[in-house]
Coordinates of C-alpha atoms in Angstrom, one line a residue:
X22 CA -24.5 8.2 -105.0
X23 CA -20.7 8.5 -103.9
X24 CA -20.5 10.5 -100.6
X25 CA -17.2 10.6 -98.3
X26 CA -17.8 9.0 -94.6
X27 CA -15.0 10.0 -92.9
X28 CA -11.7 12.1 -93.8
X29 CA -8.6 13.3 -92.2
X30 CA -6.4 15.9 -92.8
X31 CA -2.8 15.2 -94.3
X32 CA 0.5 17.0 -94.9
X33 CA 0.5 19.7 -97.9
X34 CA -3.2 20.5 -97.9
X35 CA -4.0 17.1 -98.6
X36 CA -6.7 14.9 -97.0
X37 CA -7.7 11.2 -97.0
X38 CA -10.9 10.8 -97.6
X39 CA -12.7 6.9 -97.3
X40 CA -15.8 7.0 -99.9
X41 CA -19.4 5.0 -99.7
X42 CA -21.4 4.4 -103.1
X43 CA -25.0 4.1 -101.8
X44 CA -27.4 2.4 -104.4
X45 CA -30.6 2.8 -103.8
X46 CA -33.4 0.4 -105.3
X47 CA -36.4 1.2 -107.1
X48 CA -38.4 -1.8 -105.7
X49 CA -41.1 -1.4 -103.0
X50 CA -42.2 -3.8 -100.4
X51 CA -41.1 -5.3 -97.3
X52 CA -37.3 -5.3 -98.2
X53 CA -37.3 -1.9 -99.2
X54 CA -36.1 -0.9 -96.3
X55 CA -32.6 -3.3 -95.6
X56 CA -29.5 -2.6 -96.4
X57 CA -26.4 -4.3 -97.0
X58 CA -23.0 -3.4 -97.2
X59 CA -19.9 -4.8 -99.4
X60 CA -16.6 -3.4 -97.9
X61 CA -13.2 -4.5 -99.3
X62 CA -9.8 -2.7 -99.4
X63 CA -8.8 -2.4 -95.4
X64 CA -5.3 -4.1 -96.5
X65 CA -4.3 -2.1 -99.7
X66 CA -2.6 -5.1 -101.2
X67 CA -5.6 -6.8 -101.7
X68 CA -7.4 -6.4 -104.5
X69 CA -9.8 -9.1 -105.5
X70 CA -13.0 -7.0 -103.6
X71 CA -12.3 -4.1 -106.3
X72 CA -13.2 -6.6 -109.3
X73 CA -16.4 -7.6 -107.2
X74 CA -17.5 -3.9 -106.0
X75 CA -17.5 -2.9 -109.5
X76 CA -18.9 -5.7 -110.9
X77 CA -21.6 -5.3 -107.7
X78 CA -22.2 -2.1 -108.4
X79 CA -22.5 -1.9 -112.1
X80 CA -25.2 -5.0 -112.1
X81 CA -27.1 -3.2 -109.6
X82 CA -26.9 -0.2 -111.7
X83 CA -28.1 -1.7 -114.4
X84 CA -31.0 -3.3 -113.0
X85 CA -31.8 -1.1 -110.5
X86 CA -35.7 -2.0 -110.8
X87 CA -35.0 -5.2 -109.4
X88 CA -33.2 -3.8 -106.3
X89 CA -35.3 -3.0 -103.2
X90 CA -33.6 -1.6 -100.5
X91 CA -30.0 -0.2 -100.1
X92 CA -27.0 -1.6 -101.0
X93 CA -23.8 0.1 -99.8
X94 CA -20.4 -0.3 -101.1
X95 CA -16.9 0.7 -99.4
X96 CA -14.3 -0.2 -102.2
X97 CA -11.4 1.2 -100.1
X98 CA -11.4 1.6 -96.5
X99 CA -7.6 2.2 -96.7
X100 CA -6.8 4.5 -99.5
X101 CA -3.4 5.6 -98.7
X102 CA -2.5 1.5 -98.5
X103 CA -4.2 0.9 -101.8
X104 CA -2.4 4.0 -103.1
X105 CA 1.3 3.1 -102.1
X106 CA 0.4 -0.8 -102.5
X107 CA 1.1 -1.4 -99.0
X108 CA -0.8 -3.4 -96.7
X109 CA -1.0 -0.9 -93.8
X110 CA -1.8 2.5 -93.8
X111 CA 1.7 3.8 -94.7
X112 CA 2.2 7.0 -92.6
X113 CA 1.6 5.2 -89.4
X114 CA 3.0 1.5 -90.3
X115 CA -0.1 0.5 -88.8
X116 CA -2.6 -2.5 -90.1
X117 CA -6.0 -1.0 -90.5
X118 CA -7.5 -3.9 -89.5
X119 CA -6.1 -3.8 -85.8
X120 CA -7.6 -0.6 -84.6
X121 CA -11.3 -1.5 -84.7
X122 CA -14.1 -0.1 -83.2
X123 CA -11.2 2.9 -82.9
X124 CA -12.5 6.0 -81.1
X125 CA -13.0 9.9 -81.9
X126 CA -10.4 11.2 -79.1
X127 CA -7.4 9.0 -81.0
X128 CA -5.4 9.0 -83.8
X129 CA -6.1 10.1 -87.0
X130 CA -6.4 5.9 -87.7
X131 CA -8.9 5.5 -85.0
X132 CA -10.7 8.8 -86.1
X133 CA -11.7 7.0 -89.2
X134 CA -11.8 3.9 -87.9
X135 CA -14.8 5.3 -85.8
X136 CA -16.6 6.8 -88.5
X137 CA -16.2 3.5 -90.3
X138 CA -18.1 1.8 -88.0
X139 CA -20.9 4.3 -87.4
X140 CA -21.6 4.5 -91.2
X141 CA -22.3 0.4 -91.0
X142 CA -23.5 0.2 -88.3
X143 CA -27.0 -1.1 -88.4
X144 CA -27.1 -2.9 -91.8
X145 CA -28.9 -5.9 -91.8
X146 CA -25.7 -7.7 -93.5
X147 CA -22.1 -6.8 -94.1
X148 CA -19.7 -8.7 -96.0
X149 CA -16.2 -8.3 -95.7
X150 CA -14.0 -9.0 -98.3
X151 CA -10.6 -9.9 -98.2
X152 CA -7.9 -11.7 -100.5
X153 CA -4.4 -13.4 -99.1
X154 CA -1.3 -12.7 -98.9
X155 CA 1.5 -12.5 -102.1
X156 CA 2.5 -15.2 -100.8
X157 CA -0.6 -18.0 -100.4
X158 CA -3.7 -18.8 -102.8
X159 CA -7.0 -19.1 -101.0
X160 CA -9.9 -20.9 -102.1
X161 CA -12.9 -18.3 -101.6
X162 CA -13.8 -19.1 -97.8
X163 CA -16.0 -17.4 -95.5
X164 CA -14.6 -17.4 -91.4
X165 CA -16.8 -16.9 -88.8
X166 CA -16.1 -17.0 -85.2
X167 CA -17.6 -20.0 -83.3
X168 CA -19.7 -17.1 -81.7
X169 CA -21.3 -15.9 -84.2
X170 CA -21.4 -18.8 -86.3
X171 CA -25.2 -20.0 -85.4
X172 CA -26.5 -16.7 -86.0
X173 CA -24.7 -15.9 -89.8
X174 CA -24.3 -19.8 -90.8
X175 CA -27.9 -19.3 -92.4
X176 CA -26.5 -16.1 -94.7
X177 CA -23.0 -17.6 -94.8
X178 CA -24.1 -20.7 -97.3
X179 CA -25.9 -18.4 -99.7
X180 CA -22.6 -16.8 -100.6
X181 CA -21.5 -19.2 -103.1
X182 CA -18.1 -20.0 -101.1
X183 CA -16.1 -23.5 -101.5
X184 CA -15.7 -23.5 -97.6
X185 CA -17.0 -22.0 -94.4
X186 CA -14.3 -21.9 -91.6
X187 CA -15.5 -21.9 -87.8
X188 CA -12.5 -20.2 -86.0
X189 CA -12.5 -20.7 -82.2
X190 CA -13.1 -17.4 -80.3
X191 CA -9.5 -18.1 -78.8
X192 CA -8.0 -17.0 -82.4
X193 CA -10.0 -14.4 -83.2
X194 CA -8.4 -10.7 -82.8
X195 CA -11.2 -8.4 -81.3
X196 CA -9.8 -5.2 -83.1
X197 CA -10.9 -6.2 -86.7
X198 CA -14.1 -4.5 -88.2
X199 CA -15.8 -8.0 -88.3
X200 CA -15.4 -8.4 -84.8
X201 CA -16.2 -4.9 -83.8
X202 CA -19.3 -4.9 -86.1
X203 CA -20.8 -8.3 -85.0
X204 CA -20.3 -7.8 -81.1
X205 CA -22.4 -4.5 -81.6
X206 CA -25.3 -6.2 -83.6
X207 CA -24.4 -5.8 -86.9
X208 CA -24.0 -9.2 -89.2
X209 CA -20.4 -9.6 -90.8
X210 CA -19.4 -12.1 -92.9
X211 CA -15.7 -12.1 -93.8
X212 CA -14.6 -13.4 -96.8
X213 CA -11.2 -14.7 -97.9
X214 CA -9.9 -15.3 -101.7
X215 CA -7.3 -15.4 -104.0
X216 CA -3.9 -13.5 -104.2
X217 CA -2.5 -10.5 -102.9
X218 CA -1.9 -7.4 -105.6
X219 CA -3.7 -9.6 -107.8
X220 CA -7.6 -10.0 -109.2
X221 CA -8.1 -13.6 -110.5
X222 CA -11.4 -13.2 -111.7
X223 CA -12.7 -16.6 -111.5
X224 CA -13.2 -16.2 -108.0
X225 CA -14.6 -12.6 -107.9
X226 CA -17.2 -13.7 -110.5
X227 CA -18.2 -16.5 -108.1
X228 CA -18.5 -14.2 -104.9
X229 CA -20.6 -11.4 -107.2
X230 CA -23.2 -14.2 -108.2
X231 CA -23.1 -15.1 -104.5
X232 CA -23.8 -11.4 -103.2
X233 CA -26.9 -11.9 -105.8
X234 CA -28.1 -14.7 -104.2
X235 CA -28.1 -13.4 -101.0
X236 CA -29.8 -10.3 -101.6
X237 CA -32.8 -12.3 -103.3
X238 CA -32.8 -14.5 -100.3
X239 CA -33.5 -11.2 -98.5
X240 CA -36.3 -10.2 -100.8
X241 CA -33.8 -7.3 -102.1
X242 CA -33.4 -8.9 -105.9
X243 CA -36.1 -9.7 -108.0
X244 CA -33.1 -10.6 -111.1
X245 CA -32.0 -13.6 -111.9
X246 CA -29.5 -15.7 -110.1
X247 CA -27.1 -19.0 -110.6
X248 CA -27.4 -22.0 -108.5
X249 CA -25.0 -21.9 -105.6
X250 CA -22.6 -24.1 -104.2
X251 CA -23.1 -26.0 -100.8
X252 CA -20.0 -25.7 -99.4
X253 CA -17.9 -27.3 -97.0
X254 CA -18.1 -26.2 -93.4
X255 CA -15.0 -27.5 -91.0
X256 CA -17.2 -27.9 -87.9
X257 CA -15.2 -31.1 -86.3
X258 CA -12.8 -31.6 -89.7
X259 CA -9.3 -30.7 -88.7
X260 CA -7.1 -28.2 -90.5
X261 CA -3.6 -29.2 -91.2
X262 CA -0.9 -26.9 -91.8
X263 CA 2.1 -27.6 -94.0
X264 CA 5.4 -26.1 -93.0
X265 CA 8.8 -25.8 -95.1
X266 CA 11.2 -27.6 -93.4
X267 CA 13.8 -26.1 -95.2
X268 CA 15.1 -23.2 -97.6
X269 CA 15.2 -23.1 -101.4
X270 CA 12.2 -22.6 -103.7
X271 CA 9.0 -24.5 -103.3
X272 CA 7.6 -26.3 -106.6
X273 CA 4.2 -28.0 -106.3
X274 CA 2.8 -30.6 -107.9
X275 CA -1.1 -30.3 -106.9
X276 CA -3.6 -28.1 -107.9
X277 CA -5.5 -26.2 -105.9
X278 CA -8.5 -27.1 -103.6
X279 CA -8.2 -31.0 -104.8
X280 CA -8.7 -34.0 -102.6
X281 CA -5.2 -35.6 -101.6
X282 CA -4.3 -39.0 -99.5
X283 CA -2.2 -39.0 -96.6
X284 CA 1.6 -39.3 -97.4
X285 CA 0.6 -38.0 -101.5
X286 CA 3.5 -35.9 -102.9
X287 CA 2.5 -31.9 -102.7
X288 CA 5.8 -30.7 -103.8
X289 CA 9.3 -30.0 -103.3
X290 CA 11.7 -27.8 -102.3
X291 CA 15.1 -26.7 -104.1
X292 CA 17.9 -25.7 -103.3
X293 CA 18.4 -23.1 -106.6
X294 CA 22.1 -23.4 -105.8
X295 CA 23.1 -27.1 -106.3
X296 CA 19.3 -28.0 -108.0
X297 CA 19.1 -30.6 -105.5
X298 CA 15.7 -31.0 -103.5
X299 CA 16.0 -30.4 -100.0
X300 CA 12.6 -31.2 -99.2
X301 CA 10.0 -33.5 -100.4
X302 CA 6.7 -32.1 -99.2
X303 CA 4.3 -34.9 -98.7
X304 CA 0.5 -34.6 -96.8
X305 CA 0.0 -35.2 -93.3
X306 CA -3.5 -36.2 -93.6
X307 CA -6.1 -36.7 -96.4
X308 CA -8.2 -34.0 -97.1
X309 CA -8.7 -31.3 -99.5
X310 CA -5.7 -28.2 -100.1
X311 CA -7.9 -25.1 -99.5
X312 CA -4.5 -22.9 -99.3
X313 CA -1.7 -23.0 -101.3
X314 CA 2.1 -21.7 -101.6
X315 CA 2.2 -19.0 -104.7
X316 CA 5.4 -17.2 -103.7
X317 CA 7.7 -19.9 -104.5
X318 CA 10.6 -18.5 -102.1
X319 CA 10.5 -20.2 -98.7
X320 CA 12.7 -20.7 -95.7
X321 CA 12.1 -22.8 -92.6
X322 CA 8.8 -22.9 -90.8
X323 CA 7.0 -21.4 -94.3
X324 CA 3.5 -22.0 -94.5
X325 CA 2.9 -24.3 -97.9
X326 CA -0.6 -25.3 -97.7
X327 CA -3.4 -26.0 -95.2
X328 CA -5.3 -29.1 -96.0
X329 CA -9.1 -29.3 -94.5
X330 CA -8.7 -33.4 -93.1
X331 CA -11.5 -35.7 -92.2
X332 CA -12.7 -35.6 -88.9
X333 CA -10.8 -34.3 -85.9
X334 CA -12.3 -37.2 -83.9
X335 CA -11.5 -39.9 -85.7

């Protein structure tokens, strides 16, 4: 059932309204009383989490005697972003994903950024979902403050991701929903995938048959599900970042997520002008390339890839 959590008035009668699609299982038993929510859409320029809401949703639907329990899903917690195919929430300039817990006595932002976070509050699980940028490819990835990571490691590795990063509290902006939600009891488990404005469905098919798996490991599915992958989790591996040391148009020559040596070609940089290279892009470490340059237009100080590296030790 689709209900509206939390709306605002706009100009010329008009209102915003953020909408919840509450399935409810069929199933009885010990689980029937958990819930777990799927939210996606706080940037509007990412889109992946629509492909894997509906996909959620519709499986559920149709095999709703298997579900026990809720399962709550928030396809768009920033309409007006997903609307205008912006990032932020257009009238106010404003990322949505700064503003968290929000209050009742702010803007119209926090306003709903408060009701947000009552209407999830208390779930046994939420997940999170986000895509890049336009401008990077992500591996699907799940980060997880080093705070939280002992307590949602366990529910983390059922998700079917390539790579679990551990961000150190230091880096990790208070005023997101994840934050917010975990810091007042509530699991959240963000997800990062893909491409901006873009659904490569690859991906979202892998994070669906991960949602899957975690809901049986809950005792919420009695379906079928696929064997998961064990993925990588940083821990004491270093991350590497690979910056354009110059202007032009970046050209790789690696595929995504592969293993590379230290000093192996990643790709160049050209000056369009003269068709000269202007940069040969090489790797700083060995490792695998869990992020990589889409956009091909970059300047000086452009991010080109991160590469996950042995240990940070060594």
């Amino acid at each position: 059932m689709t209900t509206v959590i939390a709306s605002a008035g706009l100009a010329v009668n008009e209102r915003v309204e953020i909408r919840r699609n509450r399935i409810k299982g069929k199933g009885s038993g010990a689980a029937s009383g958990k819930r777990v929510c799927i939210v996606t859409g706080t940037h509007g320029d990412e889109l992946e989490g629509q492909f894997v809401c509906a996909e959620t949703a519709r499986i559920l639907t149709e095999g709703i005697e298997k579900l026990s329990g809720t399962v709550d899903i928030y396809p768009a917690l920033n309409p007006l972003g997903m609307d205008s195919i912006t990032r932020g929430i257009p009238l106010f300039d404003l990322d949505m994903n700064r503003i968290f817990p929000g209050t009742s006595e702010g803007t119209m932002a926090e306003c709903l950024a408060a009701e947000i976070i009552s209407d999830i509050s208390g779930a046994d699980i939420c997940i999170d979902i986000h895509s890049s940028n336009i401008y990077l490819k992500e591996i699907p990835q799940i980060r997880i403050n080093e705070l939280s990571a002992e307590e949602l490691m366990p529910y983390a590795k059922t998700l079917n991701c390539d790579f679990i990063w551990i961000h150190s509290s230091a880096t990790v902006l208070e005023s997101t929903l994840a934050y917010s939600l975990n810091v007042t009891g509530t699991k959240t488990l963000v997800v990062e995938m893909g491409v901006g404005m873009r659904i490569t469905r690859e991906y979202c098919n892998q994070l669906t048959a991960g949602i899957f798996n975690l809901l049986k490991s809950l005792g919420m599915w009695s379906g079928e599900t696929e064997p998961v992958r064990d993925p990588i989790v940083s821990g004491e591996r270093a991350v590497d970042f690979v910056n354009s040391g110059a202007d032009g148009i970046f050209v790789p020559c690696v595929e995504h997520w592969v293993d590379i040596d230290k000093g192996e070609h990643i790709g160049d940089v050209i000056d369009p002008a003269t068709g000269k290279i202007s940069e040969y892009v090489t790797a700083p470490c060995s490792g695998k390339i869990f992020t990589l340059r889409e956009y091909p237009i970059v300047y000086g100080g452009s991010l080109i890839a991160r590469i996950l590296g042995g240990d940070s030790n060594a």
